[in-house]
Amino acid sequence: MIKVNEYFEGNVKSLGLNNSQGNYTVGVLLKGTYEFSTSTKEWMTLTSGNWDLELPGEEKKSYAIWESCEIPSGIVFKVYVNEDSSYLCRYE
C-alpha cells in the first residue's frame, strides 16, 4: 500500500512505502522553510534541488545531491529549501 502525505498547505508532499527493505518516503518540497519532528531515526537524502538542514544544537549545513543526513529520533529540525527539491527518506 502507498501512503500519501501532504504538509504545509501542499508545499511538501510525499509517497510512503513499507517493504522487505524497510520504511521509505520519496517526496518534493517547494522553496521555503519547514520544521519537522521525528518519532524514529531517519536518513534524509537530497535527490535534486538545494537545501540546508539545521538539527538542534548544530549550525545550518548545506547538503549536496545524493548526500544523506542522519536525523535522530525525538527531535524537531528545520529544512531550508533554497529551490524546489526532491528527497528520499529512510526510517529506522
XYZ file of C-alpha atoms in Angstrom:
92
model
C 0.000 0.000 0.000
C 1.244 3.500 -0.869
C 0.742 6.146 1.795
C 0.202 9.723 0.551
C 1.284 12.596 2.822
C 0.770 16.336 2.401
C 2.150 19.042 4.702
C 2.415 22.826 4.928
C -0.630 23.631 2.780
C 0.556 21.300 0.000
C 4.098 22.707 -0.232
C 5.553 19.352 0.886
C 4.213 16.067 -0.468
C 5.458 12.501 -0.157
C 4.628 8.926 -1.026
C 5.390 6.256 1.558
C 6.242 2.595 1.118
C 6.992 -0.170 3.603
C 8.552 -3.318 2.093
C 11.106 -6.029 2.903
C 13.949 -3.463 2.754
C 12.313 -1.058 5.228
C 10.123 2.005 5.522
C 10.671 4.823 2.974
C 9.195 8.014 1.624
C 10.009 9.927 -1.541
C 8.820 13.460 -1.855
C 9.044 17.009 -3.073
C 9.361 20.323 -1.247
C 8.670 23.751 -2.694
C 11.051 26.583 -1.839
C 10.569 27.668 1.794
C 11.483 26.871 5.395
C 9.864 23.912 7.149
C 10.043 22.498 10.660
C 9.636 18.736 11.114
C 9.597 16.448 14.140
C 10.803 12.853 14.242
C 9.447 9.796 16.004
C 12.103 7.420 14.613
C 15.672 7.756 13.359
C 15.701 8.947 9.733
C 18.154 9.340 6.904
C 17.171 12.163 4.541
C 18.838 12.215 1.127
C 18.589 15.171 -1.236
C 17.894 13.811 -4.747
C 17.505 17.132 -6.613
C 17.440 20.830 -5.811
C 19.178 22.604 -2.956
C 18.602 22.632 0.795
C 20.196 23.265 4.175
C 19.296 21.301 7.312
C 19.528 22.545 10.884
C 19.500 19.984 13.697
C 19.082 21.067 17.338
C 22.305 22.442 18.821
C 24.047 22.449 15.424
C 24.600 25.081 12.776
C 22.715 25.018 9.499
C 24.527 22.763 6.989
C 24.261 22.525 3.192
C 23.953 19.114 1.548
C 24.936 18.051 -1.958
C 22.732 15.982 -4.244
C 22.734 12.318 -3.056
C 24.240 13.320 0.295
C 22.372 11.984 3.348
C 21.831 13.376 6.819
C 21.200 11.125 9.819
C 18.401 12.626 11.898
C 17.885 11.327 15.454
C 14.544 10.208 16.817
C 12.525 12.567 19.008
C 13.780 15.929 17.752
C 12.486 18.954 15.871
C 14.644 20.154 12.967
C 14.457 22.720 10.158
C 14.803 22.307 6.410
C 15.656 25.435 4.421
C 14.648 24.630 0.849
C 16.540 27.086 -1.389
C 14.875 25.866 -4.583
C 12.173 23.299 -5.290
C 13.718 19.973 -4.280
C 13.130 16.228 -4.027
C 14.253 13.710 -1.444
C 14.346 10.108 -0.293
C 13.868 9.344 3.392
C 14.596 6.016 5.113
C 13.200 5.357 8.594
C 14.583 3.020 11.251
